[in-house]
PDB file of C-alpha atoms and ligand atoms in Angstrom:
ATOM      1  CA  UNK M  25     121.125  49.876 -21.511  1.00 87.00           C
ATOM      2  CA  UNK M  26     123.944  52.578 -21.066  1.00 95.00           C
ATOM      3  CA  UNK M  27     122.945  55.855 -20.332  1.00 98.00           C
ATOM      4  CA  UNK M  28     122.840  58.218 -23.482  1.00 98.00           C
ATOM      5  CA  UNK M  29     125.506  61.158 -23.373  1.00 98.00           C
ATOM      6  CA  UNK M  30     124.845  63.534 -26.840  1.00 98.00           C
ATOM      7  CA  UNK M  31     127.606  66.003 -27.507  1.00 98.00           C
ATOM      8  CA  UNK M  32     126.138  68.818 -29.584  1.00 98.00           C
ATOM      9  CA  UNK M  33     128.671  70.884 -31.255  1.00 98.00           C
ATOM     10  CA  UNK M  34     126.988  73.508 -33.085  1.00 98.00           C
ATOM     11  CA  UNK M  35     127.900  75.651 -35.154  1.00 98.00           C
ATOM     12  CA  UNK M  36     131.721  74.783 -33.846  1.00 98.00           C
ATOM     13  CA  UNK M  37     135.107  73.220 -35.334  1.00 98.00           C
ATOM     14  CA  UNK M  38     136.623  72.902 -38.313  1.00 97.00           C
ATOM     15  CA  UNK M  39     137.861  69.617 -40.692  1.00 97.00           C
ATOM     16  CA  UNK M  40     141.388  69.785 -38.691  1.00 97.00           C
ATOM     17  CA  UNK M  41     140.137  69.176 -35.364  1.00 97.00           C
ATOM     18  CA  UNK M  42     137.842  65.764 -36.565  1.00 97.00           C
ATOM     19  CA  UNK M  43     141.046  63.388 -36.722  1.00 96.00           C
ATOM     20  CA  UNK M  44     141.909  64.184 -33.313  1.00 96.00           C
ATOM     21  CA  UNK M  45     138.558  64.726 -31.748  1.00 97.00           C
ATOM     22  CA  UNK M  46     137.968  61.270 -32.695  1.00 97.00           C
ATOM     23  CA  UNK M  47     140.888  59.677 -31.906  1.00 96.00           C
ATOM     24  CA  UNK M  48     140.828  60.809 -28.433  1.00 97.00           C
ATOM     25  CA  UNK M  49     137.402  59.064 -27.758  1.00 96.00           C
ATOM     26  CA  UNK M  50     138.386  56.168 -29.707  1.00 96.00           C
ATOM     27  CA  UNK M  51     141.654  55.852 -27.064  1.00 96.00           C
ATOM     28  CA  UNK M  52     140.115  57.138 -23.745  1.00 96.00           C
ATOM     29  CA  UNK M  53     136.226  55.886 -23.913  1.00 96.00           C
ATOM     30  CA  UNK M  54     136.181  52.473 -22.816  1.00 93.00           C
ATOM     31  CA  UNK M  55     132.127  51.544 -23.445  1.00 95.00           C
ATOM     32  CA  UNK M  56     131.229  53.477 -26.526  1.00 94.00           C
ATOM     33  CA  UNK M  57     127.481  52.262 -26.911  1.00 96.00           C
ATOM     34  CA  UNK M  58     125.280  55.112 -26.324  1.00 97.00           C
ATOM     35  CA  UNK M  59     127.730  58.191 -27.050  1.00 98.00           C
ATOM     36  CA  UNK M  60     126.307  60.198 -30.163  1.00 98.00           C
ATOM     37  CA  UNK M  61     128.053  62.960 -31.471  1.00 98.00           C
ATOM     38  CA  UNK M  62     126.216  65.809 -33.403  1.00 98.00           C
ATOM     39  CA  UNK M  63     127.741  67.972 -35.673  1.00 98.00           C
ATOM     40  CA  UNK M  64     127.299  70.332 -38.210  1.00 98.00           C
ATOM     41  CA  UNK M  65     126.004  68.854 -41.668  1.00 98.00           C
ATOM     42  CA  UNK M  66     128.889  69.052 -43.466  1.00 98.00           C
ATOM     43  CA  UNK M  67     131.050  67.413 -41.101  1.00 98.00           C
ATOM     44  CA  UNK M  68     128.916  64.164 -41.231  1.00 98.00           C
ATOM     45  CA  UNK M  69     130.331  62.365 -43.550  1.00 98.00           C
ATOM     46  CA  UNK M  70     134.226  62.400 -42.211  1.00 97.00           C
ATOM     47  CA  UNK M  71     133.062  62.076 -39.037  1.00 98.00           C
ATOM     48  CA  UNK M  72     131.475  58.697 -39.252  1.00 97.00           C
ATOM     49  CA  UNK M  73     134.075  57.813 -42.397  1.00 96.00           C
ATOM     50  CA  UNK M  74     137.020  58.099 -39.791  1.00 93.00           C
ATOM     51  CA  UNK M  75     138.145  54.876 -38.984  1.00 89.00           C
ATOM     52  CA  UNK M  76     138.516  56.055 -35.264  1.00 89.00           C
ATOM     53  CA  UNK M  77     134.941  56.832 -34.774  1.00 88.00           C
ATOM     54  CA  UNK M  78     133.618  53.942 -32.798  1.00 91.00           C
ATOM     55  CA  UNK M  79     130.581  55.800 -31.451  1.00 96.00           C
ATOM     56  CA  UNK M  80     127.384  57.355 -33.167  1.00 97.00           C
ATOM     57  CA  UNK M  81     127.230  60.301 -35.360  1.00 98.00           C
ATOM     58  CA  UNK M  82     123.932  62.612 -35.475  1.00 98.00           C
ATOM     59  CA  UNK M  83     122.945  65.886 -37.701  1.00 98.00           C
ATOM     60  CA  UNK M  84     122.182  68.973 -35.767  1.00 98.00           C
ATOM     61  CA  UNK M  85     119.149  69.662 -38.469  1.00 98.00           C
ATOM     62  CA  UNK M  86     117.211  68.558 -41.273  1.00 98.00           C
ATOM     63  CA  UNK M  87     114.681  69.588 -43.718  1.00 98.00           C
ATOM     64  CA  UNK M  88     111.070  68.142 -43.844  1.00 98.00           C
ATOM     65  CA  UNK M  89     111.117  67.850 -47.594  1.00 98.00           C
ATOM     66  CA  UNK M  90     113.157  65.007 -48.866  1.00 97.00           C
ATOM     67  CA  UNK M  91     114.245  67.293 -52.068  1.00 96.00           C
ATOM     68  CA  UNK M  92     113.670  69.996 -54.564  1.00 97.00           C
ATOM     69  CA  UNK M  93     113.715  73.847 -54.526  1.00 98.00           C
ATOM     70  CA  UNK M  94     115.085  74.497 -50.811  1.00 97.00           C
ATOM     71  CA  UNK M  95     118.109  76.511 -51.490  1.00 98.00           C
ATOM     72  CA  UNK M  96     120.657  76.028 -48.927  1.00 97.00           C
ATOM     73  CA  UNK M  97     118.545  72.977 -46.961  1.00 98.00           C
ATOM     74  CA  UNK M  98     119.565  69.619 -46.505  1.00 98.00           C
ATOM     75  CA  UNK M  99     117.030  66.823 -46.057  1.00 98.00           C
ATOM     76  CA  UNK M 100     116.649  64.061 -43.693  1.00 98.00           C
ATOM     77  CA  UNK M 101     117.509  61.413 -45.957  1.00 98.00           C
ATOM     78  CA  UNK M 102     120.972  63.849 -47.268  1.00 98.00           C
ATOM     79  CA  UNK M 103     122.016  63.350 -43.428  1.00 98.00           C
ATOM     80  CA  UNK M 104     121.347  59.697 -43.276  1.00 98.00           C
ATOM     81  CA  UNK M 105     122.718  59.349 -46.436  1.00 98.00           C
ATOM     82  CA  UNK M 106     126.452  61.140 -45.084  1.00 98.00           C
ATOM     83  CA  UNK M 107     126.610  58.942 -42.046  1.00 98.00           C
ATOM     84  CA  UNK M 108     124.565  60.284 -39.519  1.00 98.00           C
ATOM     85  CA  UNK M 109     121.986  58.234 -37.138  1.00 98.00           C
ATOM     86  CA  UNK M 110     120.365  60.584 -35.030  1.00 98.00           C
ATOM     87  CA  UNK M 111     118.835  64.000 -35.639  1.00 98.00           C
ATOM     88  CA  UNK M 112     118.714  66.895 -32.918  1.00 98.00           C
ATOM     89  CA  UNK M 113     115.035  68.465 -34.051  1.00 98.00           C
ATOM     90  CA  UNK M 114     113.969  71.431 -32.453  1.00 98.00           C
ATOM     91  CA  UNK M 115     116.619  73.094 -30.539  1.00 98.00           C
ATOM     92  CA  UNK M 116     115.885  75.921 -28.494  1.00 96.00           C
ATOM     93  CA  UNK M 117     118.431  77.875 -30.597  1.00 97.00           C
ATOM     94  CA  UNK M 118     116.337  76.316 -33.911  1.00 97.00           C
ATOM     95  CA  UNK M 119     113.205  77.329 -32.243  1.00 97.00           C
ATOM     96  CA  UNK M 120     114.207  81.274 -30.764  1.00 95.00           C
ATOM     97  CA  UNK M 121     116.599  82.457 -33.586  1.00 97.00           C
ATOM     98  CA  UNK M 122     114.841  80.803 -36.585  1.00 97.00           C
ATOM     99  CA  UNK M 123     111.186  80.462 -35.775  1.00 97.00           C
ATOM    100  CA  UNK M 124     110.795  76.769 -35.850  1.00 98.00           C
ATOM    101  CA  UNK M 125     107.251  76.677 -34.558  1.00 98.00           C
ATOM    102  CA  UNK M 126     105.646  73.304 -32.540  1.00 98.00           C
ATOM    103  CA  UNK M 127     104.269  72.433 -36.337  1.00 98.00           C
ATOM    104  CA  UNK M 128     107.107  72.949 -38.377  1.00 98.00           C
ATOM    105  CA  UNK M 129     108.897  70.407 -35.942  1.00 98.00           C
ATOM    106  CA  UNK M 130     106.201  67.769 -36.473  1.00 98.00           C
ATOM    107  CA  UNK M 131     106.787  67.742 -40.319  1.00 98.00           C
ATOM    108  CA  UNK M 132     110.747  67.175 -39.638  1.00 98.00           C
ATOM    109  CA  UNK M 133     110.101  64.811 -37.128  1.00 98.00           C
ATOM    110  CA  UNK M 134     107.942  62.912 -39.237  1.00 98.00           C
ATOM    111  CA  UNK M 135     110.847  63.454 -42.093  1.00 98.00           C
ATOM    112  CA  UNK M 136     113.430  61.881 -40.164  1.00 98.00           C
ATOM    113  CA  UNK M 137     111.418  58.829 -39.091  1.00 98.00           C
ATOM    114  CA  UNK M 138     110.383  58.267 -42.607  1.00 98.00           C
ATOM    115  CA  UNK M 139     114.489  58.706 -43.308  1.00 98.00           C
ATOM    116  CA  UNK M 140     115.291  56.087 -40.845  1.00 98.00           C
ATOM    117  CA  UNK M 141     117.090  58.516 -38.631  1.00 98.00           C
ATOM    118  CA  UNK M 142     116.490  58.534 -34.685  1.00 98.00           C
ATOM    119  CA  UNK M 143     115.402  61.824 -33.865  1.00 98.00           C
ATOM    120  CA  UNK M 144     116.525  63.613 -30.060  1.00 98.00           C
ATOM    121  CA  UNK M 145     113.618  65.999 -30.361  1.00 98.00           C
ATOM    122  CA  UNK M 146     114.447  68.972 -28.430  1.00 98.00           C
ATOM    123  CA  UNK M 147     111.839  70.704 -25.792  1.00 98.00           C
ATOM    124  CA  UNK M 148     111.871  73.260 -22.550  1.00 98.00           C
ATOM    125  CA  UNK M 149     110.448  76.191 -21.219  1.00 97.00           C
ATOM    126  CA  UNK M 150     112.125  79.486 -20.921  1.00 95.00           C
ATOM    127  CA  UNK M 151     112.619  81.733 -18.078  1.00 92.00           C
ATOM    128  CA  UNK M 152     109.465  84.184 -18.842  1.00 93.00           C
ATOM    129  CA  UNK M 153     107.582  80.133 -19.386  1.00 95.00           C
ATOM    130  CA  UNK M 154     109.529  79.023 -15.820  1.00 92.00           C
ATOM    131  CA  UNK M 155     105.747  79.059 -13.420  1.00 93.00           C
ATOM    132  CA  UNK M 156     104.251  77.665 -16.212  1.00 96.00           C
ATOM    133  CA  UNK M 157     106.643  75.096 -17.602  1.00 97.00           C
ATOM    134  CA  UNK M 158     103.931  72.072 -17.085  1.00 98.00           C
ATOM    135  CA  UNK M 159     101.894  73.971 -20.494  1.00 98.00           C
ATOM    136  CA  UNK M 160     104.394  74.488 -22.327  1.00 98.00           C
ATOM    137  CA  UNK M 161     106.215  71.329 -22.368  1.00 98.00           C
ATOM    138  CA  UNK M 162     102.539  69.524 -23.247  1.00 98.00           C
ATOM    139  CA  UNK M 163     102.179  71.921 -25.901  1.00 98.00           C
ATOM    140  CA  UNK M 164     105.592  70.679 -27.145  1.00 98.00           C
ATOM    141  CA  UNK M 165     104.868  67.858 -27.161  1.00 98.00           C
ATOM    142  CA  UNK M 166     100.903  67.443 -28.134  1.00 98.00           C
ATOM    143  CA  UNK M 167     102.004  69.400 -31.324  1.00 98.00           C
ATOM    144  CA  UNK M 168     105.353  68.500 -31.816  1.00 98.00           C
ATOM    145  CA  UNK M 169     104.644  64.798 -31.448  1.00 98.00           C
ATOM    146  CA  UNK M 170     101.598  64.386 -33.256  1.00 98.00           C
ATOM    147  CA  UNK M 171     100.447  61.587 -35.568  1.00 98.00           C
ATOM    148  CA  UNK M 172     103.908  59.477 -34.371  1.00 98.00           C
ATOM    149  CA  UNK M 173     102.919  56.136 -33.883  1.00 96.00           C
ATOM    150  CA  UNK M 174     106.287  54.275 -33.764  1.00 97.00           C
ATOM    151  CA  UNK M 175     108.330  56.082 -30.402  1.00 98.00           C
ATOM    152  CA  UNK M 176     110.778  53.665 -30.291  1.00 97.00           C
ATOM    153  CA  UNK M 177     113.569  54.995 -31.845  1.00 97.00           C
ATOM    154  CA  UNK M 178     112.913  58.474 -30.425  1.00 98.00           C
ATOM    155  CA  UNK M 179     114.825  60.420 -27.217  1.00 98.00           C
ATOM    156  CA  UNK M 180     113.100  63.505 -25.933  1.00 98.00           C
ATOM    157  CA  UNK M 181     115.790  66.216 -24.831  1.00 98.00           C
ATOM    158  CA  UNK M 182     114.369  67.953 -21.819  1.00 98.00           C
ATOM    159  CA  UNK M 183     116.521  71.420 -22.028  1.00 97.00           C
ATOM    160  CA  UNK M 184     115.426  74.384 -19.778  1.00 96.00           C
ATOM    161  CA  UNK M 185     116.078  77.665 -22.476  1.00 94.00           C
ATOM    162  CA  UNK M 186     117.140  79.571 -19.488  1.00 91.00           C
ATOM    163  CA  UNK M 187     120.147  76.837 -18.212  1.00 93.00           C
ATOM    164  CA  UNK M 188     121.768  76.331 -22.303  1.00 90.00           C
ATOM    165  CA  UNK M 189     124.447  77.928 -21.961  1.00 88.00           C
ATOM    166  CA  UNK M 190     124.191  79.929 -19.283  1.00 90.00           C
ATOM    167  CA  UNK M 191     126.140  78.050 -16.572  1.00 88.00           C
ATOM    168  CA  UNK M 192     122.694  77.932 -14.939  1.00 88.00           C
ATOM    169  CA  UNK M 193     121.716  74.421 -14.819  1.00 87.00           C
ATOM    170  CA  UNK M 194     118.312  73.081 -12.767  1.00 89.00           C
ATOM    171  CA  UNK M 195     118.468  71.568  -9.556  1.00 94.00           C
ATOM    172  CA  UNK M 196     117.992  67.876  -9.405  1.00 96.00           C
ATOM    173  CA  UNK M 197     115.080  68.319  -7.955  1.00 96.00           C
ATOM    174  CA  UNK M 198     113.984  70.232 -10.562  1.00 95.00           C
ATOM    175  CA  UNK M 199     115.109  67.880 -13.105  1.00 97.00           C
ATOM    176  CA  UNK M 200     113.451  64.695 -11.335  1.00 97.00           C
ATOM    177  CA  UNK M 201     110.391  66.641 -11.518  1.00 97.00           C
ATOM    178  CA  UNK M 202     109.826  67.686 -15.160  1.00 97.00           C
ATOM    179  CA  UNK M 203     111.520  64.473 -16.102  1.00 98.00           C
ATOM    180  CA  UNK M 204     108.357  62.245 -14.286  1.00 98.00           C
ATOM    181  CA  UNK M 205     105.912  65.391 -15.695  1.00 98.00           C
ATOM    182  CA  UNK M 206     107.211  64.634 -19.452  1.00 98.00           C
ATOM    183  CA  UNK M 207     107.251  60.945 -18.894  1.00 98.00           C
ATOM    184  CA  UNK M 208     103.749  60.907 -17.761  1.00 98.00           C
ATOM    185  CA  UNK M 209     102.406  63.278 -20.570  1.00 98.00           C
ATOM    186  CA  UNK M 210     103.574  60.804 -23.353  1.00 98.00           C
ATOM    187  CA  UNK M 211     102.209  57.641 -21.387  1.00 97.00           C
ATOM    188  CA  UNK M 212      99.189  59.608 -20.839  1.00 97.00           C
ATOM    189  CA  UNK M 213      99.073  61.088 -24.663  1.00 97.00           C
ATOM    190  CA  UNK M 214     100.558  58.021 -26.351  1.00 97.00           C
ATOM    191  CA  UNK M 215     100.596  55.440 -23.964  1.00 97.00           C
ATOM    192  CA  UNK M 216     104.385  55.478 -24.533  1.00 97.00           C
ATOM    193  CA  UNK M 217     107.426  54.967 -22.438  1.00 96.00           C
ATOM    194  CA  UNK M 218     110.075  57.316 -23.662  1.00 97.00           C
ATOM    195  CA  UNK M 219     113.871  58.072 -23.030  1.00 98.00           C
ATOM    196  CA  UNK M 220     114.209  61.292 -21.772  1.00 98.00           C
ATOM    197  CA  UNK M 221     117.947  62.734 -21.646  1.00 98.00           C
ATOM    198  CA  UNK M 222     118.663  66.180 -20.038  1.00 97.00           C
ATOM    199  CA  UNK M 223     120.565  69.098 -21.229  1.00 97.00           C
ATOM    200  CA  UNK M 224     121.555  72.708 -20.340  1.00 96.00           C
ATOM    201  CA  UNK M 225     124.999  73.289 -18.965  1.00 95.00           C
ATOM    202  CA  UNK M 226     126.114  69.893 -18.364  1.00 97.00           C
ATOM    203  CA  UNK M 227     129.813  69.899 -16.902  1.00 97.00           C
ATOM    204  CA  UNK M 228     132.202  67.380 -15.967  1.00 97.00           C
ATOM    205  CA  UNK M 229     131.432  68.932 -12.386  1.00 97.00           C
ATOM    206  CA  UNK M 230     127.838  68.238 -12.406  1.00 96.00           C
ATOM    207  CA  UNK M 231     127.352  65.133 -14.910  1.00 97.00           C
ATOM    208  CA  UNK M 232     127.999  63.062 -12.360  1.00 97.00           C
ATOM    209  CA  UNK M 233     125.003  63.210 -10.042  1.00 97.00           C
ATOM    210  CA  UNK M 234     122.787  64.547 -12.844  1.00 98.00           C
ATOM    211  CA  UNK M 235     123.441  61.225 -14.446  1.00 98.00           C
ATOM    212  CA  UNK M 236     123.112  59.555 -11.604  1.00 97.00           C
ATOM    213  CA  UNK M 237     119.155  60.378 -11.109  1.00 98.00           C
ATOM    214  CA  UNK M 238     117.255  57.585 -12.392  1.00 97.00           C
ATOM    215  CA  UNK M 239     114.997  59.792 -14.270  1.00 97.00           C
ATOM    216  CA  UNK M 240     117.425  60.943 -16.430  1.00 98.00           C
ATOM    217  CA  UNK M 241     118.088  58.571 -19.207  1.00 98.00           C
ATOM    218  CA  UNK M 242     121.381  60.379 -20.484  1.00 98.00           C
ATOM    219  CA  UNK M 243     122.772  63.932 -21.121  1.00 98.00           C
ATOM    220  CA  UNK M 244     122.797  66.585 -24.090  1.00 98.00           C
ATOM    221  CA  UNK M 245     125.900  68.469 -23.925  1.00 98.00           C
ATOM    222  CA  UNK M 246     126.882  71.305 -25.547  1.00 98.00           C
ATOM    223  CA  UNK M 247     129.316  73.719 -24.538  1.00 97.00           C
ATOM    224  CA  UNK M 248     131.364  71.054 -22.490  1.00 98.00           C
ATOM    225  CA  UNK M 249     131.330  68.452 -25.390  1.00 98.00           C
ATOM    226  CA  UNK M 250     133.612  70.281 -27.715  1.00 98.00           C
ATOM    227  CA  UNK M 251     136.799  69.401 -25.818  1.00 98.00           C
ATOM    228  CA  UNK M 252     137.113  65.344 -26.065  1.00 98.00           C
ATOM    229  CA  UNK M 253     138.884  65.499 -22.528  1.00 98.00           C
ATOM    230  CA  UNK M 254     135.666  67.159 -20.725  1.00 98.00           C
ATOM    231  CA  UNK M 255     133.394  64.986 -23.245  1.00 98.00           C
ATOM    232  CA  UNK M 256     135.425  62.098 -22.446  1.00 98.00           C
ATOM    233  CA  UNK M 257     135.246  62.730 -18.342  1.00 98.00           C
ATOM    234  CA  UNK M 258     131.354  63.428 -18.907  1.00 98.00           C
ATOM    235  CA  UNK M 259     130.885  59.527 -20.840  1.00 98.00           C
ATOM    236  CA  UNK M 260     132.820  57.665 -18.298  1.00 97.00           C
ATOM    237  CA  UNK M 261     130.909  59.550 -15.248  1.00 96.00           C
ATOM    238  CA  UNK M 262     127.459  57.565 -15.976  1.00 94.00           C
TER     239      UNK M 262
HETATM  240  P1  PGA P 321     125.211  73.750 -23.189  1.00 70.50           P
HETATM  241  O1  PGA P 321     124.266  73.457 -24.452  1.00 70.50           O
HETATM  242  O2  PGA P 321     125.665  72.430 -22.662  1.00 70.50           O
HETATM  243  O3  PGA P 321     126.344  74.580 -23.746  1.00 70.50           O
HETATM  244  O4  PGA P 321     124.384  74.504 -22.197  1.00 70.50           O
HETATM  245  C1  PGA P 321     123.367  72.397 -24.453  1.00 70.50           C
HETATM  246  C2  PGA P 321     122.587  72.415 -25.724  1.00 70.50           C
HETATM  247  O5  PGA P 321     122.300  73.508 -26.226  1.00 70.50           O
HETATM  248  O6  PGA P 321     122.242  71.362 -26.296  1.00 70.50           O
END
């Protein structure tokens, strides 16, 4: 199974940069299994229409309500509905600048399942949380996780607050060790084996050897995946 490499563009690009965006990976990526693009909502749908895209789309968000008097939301099954595949759920950015608490992430979790989406549920400590990381990541994940009983079309995306961004990324070390500390909480928890995909500051400098950890299941990239050159260097260094 090829590694998974997630570009995350936020809240980035407009409709005139899709065709070529696209085309670019379609031309340059030679194994497209396993590259997911995220983007914003409305972009979904001519994303995944373009007959170029050969690799799979994702939502950045959902709702947890499949409809009614949410102005301005857009429910799992809207996403799925426009194209999209996979779900990011609980970004840090979701989680510091709106609120999103460990509960409020269960609900959309449980939204998106029931949608038929794959979710790429988001978790990480932040610098304040760094000493304590082990706590807060089962927190995450005892709360954010609860009542799931089918894993297997989940990715957890381990992604330090303090390295999104920030040009700070962890150490491998680092990374080898929360990865085998979040594995064993959800065999431990659920008696699951899940895949667990890094992000925070991922560059076509350091993708390479991150990838190359065989804890890491695959990369969430943000900043670096909104050029399709340095997204495109990224998928073919795994
Ligand atoms: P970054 O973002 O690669 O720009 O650090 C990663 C993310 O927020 O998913």
């Amino acid at each position: 199974m090829n590694k998974l490499i997630i570009a995350n563009w936020k809240m980035n690009k407009d409709f005139s940069e899709i065709d070529e965006y696209c085309k670019y990976l379609d031309k340059n990526v030679k194994d497209k299994d396993g590259v997911i693009v995220c983007v914003p909502s409305v972009f979904i749908k001519t994303v995944s229409d373009n007959k170029k895209t050969r690799f799979s789309v994702g939502a950045e968000n959902c709702h947890y309500e499949k409809k009614g008097a949410f102005t301005g939301e857009i429910s799992a099954q809207m996403v799925r509905s426009a194209g999209a595949e996979y779900v990011i759920i609980g970004h840090s950015e979701r989680r510091q600048l709106f609120g999103e608490t460990n509960e409020f992430l269960n609900k959309k979790l449980h939204a998106a399942l029931g949608a038929g989406l794959k979710p790429i549920f988001c978790i990480g400590e932040t610098l304040e949380q760094k000493d304590k990381f082990k706590s807060v990541l089962k927190k995450q994940i005892e709360e954010g996780f609860a009542k799931v009983e089918d894993f297997s079309n989940i990715v957890v995306a381990y992604e330090p607050v303090w390295a999104i961004g920030t040009g700070k990324v962890a150490t491998t070390k680092d990374i080898e060790k929360v990865h085998s500390y979040i594995r064993s909480v959800f065999e431990t928890k659920f008696n699951v084996k899940v895949r667990i995909v890094y992000g925070g500051s991922v560059s076509t400098e350091n993708c390479g050897e991150i990838l190359s950890l065989d804890e890491v299941d695959g990369v969430l990239v943000g900043g670096a995946s909104l050029d399709p050159v340095k997204f495109t260097k990224i998928i073919e260094s795994r």
